[in-house]
PDB file of C-alpha atoms in Angstrom:
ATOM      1  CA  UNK A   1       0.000   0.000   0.000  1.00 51.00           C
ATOM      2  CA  UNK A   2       2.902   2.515   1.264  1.00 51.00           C
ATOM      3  CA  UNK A   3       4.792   1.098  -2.675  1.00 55.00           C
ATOM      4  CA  UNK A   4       1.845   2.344  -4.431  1.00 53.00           C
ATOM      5  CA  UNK A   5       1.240   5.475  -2.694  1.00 53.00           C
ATOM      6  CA  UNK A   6       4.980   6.178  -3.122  1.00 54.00           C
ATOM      7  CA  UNK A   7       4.513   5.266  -6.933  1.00 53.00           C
ATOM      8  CA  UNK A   8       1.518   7.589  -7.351  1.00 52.00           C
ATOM      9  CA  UNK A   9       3.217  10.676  -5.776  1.00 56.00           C
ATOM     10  CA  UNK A  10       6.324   9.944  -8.313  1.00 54.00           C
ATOM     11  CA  UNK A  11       4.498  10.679 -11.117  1.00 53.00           C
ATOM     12  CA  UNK A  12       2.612  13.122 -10.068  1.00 53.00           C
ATOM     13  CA  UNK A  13       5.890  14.987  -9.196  1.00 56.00           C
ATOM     14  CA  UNK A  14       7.026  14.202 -12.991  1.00 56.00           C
ATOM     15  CA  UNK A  15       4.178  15.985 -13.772  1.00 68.00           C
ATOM     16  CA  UNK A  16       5.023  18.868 -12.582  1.00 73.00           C
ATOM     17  CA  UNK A  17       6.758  21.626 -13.634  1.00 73.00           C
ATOM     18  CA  UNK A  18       7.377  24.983 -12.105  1.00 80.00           C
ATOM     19  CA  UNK A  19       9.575  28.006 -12.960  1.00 80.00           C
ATOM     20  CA  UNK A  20       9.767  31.722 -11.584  1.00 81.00           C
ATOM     21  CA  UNK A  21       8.402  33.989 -14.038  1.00 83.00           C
ATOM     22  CA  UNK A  22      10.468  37.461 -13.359  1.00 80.00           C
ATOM     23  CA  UNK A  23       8.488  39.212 -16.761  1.00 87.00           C
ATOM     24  CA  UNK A  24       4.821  40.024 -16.720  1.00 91.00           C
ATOM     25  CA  UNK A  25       3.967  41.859 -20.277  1.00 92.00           C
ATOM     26  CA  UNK A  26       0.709  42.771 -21.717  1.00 92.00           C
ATOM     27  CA  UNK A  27       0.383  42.850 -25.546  1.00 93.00           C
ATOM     28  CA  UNK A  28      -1.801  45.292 -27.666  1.00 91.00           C
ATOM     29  CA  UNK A  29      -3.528  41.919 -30.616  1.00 92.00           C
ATOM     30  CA  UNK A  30      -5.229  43.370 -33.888  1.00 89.00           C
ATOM     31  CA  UNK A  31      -6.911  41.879 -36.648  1.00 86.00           C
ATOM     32  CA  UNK A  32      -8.283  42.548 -39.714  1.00 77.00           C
ATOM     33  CA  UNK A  33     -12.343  42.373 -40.499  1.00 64.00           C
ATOM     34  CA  UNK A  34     -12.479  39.232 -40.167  1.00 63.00           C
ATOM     35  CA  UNK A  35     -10.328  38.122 -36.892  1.00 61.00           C
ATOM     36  CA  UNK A  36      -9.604  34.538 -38.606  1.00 62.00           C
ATOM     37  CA  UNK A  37      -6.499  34.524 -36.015  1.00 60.00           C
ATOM     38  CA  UNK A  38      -9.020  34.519 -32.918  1.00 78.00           C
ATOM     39  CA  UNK A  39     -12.872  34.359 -32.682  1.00 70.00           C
ATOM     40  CA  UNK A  40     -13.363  35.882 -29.669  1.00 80.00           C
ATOM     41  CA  UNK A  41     -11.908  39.142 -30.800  1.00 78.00           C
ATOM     42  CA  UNK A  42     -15.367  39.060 -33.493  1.00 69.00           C
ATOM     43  CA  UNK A  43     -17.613  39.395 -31.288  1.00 69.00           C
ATOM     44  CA  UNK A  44     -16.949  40.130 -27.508  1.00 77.00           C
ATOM     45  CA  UNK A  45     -17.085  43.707 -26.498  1.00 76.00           C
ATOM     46  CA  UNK A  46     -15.198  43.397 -22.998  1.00 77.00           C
ATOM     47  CA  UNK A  47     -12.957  46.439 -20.869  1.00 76.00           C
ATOM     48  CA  UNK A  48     -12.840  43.749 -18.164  1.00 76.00           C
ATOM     49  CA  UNK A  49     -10.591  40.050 -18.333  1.00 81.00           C
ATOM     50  CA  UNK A  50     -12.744  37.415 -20.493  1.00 85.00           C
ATOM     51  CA  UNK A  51     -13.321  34.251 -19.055  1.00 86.00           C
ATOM     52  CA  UNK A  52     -11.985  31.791 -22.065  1.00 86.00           C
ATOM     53  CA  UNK A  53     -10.957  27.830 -22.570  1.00 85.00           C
ATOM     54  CA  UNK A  54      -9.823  25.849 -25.716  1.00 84.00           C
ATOM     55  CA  UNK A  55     -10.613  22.264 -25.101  1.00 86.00           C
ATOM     56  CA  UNK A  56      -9.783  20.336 -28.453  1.00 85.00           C
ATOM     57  CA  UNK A  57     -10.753  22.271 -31.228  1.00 87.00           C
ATOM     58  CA  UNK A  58     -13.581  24.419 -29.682  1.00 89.00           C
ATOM     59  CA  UNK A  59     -12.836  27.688 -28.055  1.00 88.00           C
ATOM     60  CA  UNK A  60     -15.347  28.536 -25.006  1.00 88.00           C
ATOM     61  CA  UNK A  61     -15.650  32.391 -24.336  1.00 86.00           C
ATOM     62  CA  UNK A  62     -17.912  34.207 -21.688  1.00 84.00           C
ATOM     63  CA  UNK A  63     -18.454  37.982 -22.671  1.00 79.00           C
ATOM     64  CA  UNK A  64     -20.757  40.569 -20.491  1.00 74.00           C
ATOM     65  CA  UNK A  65     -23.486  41.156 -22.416  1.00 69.00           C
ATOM     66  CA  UNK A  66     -24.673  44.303 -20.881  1.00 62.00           C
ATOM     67  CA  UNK A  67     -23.142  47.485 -19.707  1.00 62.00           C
ATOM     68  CA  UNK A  68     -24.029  46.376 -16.116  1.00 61.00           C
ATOM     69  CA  UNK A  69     -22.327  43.334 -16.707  1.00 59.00           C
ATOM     70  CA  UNK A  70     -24.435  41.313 -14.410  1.00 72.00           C
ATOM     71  CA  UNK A  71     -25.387  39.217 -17.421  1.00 76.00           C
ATOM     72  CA  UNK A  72     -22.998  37.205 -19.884  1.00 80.00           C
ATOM     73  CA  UNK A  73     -23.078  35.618 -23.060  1.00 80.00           C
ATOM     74  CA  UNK A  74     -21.144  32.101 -23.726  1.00 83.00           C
ATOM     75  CA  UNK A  75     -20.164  31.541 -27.070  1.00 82.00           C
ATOM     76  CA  UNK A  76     -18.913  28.041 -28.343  1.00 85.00           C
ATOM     77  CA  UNK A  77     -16.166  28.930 -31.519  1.00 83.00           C
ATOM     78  CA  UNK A  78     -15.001  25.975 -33.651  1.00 84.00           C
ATOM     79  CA  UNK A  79     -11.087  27.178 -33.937  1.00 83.00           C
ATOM     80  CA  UNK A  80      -9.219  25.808 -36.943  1.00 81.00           C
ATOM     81  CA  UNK A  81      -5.629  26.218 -36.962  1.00 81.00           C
ATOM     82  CA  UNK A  82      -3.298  28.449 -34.696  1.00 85.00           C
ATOM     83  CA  UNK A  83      -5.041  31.260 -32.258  1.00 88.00           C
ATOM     84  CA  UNK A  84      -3.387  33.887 -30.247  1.00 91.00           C
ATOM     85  CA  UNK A  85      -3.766  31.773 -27.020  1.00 91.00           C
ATOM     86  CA  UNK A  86      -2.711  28.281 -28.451  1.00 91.00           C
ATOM     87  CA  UNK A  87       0.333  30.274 -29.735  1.00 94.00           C
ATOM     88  CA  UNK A  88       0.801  31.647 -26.221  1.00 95.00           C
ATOM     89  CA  UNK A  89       0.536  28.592 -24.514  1.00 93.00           C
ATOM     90  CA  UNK A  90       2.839  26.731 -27.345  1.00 95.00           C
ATOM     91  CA  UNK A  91       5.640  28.993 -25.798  1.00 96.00           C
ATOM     92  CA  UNK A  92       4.560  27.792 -22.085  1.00 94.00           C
ATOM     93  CA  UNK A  93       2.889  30.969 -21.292  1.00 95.00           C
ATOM     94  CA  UNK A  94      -0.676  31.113 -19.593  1.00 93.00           C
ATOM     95  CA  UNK A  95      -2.918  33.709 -21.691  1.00 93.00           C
ATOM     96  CA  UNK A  96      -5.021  36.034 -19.600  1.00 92.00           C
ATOM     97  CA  UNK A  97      -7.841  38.180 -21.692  1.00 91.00           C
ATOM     98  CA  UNK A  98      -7.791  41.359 -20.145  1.00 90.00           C
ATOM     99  CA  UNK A  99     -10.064  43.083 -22.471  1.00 87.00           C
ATOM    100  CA  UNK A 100     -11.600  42.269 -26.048  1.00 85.00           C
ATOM    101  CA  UNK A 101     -13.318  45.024 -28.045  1.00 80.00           C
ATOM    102  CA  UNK A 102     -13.256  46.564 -31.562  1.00 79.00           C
ATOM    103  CA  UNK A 103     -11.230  43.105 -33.355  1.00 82.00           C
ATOM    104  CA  UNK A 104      -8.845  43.589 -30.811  1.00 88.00           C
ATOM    105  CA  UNK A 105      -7.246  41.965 -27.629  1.00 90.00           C
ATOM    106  CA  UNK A 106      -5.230  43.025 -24.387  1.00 92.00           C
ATOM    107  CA  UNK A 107      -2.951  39.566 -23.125  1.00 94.00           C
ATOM    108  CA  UNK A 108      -1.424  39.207 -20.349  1.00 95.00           C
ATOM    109  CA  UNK A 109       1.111  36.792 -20.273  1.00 96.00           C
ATOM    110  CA  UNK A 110       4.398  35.390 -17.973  1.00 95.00           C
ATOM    111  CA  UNK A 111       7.271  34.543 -20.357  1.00 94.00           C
ATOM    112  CA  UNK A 112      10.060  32.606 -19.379  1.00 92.00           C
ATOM    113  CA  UNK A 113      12.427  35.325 -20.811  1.00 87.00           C
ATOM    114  CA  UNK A 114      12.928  37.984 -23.599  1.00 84.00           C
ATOM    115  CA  UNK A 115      14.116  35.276 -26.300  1.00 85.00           C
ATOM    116  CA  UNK A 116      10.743  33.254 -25.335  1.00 92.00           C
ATOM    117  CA  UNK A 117       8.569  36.984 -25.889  1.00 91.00           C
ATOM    118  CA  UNK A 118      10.234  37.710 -29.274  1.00 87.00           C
ATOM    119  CA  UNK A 119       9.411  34.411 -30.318  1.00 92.00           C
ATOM    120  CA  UNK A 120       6.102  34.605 -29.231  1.00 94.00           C
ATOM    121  CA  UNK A 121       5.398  37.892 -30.405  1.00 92.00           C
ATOM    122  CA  UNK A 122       7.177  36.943 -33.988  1.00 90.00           C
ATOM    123  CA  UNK A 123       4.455  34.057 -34.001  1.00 94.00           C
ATOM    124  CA  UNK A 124       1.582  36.280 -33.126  1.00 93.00           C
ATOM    125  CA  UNK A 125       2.497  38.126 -36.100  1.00 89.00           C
ATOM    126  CA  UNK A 126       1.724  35.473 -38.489  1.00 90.00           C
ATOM    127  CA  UNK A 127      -1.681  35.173 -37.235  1.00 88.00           C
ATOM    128  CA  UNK A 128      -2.673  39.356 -36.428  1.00 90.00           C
ATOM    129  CA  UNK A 129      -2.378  42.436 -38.677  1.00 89.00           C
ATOM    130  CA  UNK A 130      -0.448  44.023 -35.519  1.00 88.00           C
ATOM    131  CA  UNK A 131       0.867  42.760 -32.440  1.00 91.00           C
ATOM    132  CA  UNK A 132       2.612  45.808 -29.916  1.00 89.00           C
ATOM    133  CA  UNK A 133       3.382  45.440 -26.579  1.00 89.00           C
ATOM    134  CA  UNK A 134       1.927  47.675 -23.900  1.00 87.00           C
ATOM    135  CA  UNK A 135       3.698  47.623 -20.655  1.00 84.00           C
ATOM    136  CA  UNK A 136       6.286  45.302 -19.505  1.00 84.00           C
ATOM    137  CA  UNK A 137       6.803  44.245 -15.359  1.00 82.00           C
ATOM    138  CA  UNK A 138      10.001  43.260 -14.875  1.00 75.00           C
ATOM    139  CA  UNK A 139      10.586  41.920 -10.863  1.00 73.00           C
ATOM    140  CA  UNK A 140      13.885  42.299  -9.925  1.00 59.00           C
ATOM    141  CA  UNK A 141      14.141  39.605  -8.010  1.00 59.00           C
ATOM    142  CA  UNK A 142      15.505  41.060  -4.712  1.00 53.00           C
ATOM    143  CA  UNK A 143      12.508  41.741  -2.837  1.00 45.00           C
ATOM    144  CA  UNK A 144       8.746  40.673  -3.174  1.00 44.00           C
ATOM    145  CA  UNK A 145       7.370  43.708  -3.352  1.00 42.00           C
ATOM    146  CA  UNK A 146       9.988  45.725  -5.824  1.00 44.00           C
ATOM    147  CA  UNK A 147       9.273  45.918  -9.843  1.00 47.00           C
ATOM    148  CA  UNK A 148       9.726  47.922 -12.770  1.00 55.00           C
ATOM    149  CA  UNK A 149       6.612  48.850 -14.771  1.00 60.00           C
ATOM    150  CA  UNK A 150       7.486  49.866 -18.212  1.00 68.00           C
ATOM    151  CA  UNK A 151       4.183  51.088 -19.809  1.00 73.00           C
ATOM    152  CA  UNK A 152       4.832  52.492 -23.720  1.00 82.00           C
ATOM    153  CA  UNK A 153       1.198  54.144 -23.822  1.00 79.00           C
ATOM    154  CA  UNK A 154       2.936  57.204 -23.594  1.00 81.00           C
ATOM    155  CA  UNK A 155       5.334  57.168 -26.037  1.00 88.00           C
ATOM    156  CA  UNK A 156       4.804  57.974 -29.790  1.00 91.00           C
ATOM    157  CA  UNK A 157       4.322  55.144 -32.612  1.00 89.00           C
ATOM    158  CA  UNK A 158       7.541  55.898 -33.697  1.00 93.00           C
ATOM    159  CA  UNK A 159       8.924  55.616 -30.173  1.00 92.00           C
ATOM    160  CA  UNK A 160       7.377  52.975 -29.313  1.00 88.00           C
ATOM    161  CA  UNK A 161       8.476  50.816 -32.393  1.00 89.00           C
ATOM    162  CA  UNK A 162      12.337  51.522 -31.286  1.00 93.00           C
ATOM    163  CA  UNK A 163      11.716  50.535 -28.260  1.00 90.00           C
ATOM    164  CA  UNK A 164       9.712  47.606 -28.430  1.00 87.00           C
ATOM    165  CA  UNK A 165      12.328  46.284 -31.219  1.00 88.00           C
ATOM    166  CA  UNK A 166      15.280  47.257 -28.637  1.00 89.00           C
ATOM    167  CA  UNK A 167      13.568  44.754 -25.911  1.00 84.00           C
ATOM    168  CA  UNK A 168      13.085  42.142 -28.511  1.00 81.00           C
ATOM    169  CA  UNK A 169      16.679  42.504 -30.223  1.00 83.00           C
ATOM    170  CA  UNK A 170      17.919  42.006 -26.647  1.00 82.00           C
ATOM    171  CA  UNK A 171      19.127  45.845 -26.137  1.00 86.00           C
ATOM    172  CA  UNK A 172      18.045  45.861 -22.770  1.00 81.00           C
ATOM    173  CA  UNK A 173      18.833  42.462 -21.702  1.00 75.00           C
ATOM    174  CA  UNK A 174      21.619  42.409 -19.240  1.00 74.00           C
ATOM    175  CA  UNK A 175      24.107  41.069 -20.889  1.00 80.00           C
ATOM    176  CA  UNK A 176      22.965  42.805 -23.865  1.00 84.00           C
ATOM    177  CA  UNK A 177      22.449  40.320 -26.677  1.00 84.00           C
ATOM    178  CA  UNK A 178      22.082  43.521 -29.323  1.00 88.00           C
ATOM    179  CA  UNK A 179      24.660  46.450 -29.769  1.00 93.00           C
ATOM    180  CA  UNK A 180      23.253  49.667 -30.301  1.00 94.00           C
ATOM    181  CA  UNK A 181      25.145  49.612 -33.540  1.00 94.00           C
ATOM    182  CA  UNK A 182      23.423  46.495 -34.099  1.00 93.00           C
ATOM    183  CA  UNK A 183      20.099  48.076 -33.521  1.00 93.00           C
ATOM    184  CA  UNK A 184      20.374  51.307 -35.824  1.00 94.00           C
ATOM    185  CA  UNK A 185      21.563  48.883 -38.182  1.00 94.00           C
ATOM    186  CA  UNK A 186      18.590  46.764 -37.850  1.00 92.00           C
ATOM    187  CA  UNK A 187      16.046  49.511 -37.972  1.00 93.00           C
ATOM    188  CA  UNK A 188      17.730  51.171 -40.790  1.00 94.00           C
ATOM    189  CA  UNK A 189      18.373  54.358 -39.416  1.00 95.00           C
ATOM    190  CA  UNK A 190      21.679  56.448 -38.562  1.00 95.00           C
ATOM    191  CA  UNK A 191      23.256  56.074 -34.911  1.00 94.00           C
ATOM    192  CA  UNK A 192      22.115  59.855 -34.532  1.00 95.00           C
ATOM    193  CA  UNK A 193      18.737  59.297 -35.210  1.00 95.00           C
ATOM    194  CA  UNK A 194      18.593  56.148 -32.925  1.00 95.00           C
ATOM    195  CA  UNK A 195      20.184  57.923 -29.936  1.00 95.00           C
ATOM    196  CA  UNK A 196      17.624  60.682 -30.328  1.00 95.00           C
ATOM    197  CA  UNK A 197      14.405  57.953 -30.410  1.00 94.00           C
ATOM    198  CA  UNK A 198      15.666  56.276 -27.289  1.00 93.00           C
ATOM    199  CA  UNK A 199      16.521  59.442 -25.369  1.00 94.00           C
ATOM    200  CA  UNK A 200      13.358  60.764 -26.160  1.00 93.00           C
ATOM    201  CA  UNK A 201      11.626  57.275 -25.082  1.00 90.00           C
ATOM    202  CA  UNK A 202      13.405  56.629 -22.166  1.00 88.00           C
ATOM    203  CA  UNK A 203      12.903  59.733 -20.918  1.00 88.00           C
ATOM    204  CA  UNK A 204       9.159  59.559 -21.218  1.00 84.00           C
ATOM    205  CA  UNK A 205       8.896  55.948 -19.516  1.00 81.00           C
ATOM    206  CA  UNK A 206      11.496  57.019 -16.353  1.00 78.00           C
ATOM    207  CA  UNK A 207       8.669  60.149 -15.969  1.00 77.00           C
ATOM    208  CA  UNK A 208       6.015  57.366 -16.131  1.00 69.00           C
ATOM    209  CA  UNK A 209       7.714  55.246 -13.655  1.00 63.00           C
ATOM    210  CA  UNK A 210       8.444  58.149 -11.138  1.00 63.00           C
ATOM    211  CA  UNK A 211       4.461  59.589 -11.018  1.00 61.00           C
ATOM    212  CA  UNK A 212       3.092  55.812 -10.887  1.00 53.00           C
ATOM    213  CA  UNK A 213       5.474  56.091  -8.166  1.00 51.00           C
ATOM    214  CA  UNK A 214       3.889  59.129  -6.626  1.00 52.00           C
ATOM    215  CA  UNK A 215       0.333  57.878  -6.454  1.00 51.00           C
TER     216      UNK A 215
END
């Protein structure tokens, strides 16, 4: 009896697998007319998280369906292919709806690290017409109360383009996987013109951080 329960508790161990997930982002998902790359972003008109599954082929989706929102509407959604939240969990990430509305979706998501978020987001892309990420939490690891919000609302499109390619290049990983060289290259601009984007950027987000800060 003590054998089997022993056996039993093994593989459920094997099971299981856990990691601490330092990076919290939340990622701006838009689609053309159609939304072939996720039905609930057809017809769900949510500002608060949606309640969503895929079991097998069938995506199951709870939307408010009044402005009260003491009422909801379940939709059943035959899904063919890749979606934004089978892509999500492909790169062992947990999708969180945060909002659907206008062919559009806010995720939230833990990646494992930067290289596993410019995957991802490169394989959004294949399935949305745009794919931009809004803020980024970043714990540092030496407290459990201490992070770093980086929120790009803020910033222009322009801005927020160099930027978002600087976090997925690996600019600001630590140790930098992308020189800045590297990046002016990649963006096809002059070293000048780079400097003055991130300066501009940087300077906008360390404002953000210091009145979140205040509140």
């Amino acid at each position: 009896m003590s054998g089997s329960r022993t056996s039993t508790e093994g593989r459920r161990d094997a099971a299981v697998s856990e990691s601490r997930r330092a990076l919290t982002v939340e990622l701006a998902v838009e689609f053309d007319a159609d939304a072939s790359g996720c039905p609930i972003a057809v017809d769900c008109d949510a500002s608060a998280p949606v309640e969503h599954h895929v079991i097998d082929d069938t995506c199951h989706v709870s939307c408010p369906s009044s402005e009260d929102g003491t009422a909801v509407r379940h939709r059943q959604v035959h899904v063919d292919g890749e979606c934004v939240c089978r892509i999500v969990a492909s790169h062992g990430c947990c999708p969180s709806l945060q909002a659907a509305a206008d062919g559009g979706l806010i995720v939230r998501t833990n990646p494992a690290d930067r290289a596993t978020l410019r995957a991802m987001i490169e394989e959004l892309r294949g399935v949305a017409d745009v794919v931009r990420i809004r803020s980024l939490v970043v714990d540092d690891g030496e407290t459990a109360t201490r992070s770093e919000v980086v929120s790009l609302q803020a910033l222009t499109e322009i801005e927020r383009e160099t930027v978002e390619r600087a976090i997925l290049e690996g600019y600001y990983d630590r140790p930098r996987t992308a020189s800045f060289d590297d990046l002016a290259t990649d963006l096809g601009i002059t070293s000048s013109a780079l400097s003055k984007r991130l300066a501009s950027a940087e300077s906008k987000i360390m404002r953000s951080l210091f009145e979140d800060n205040d509140e």
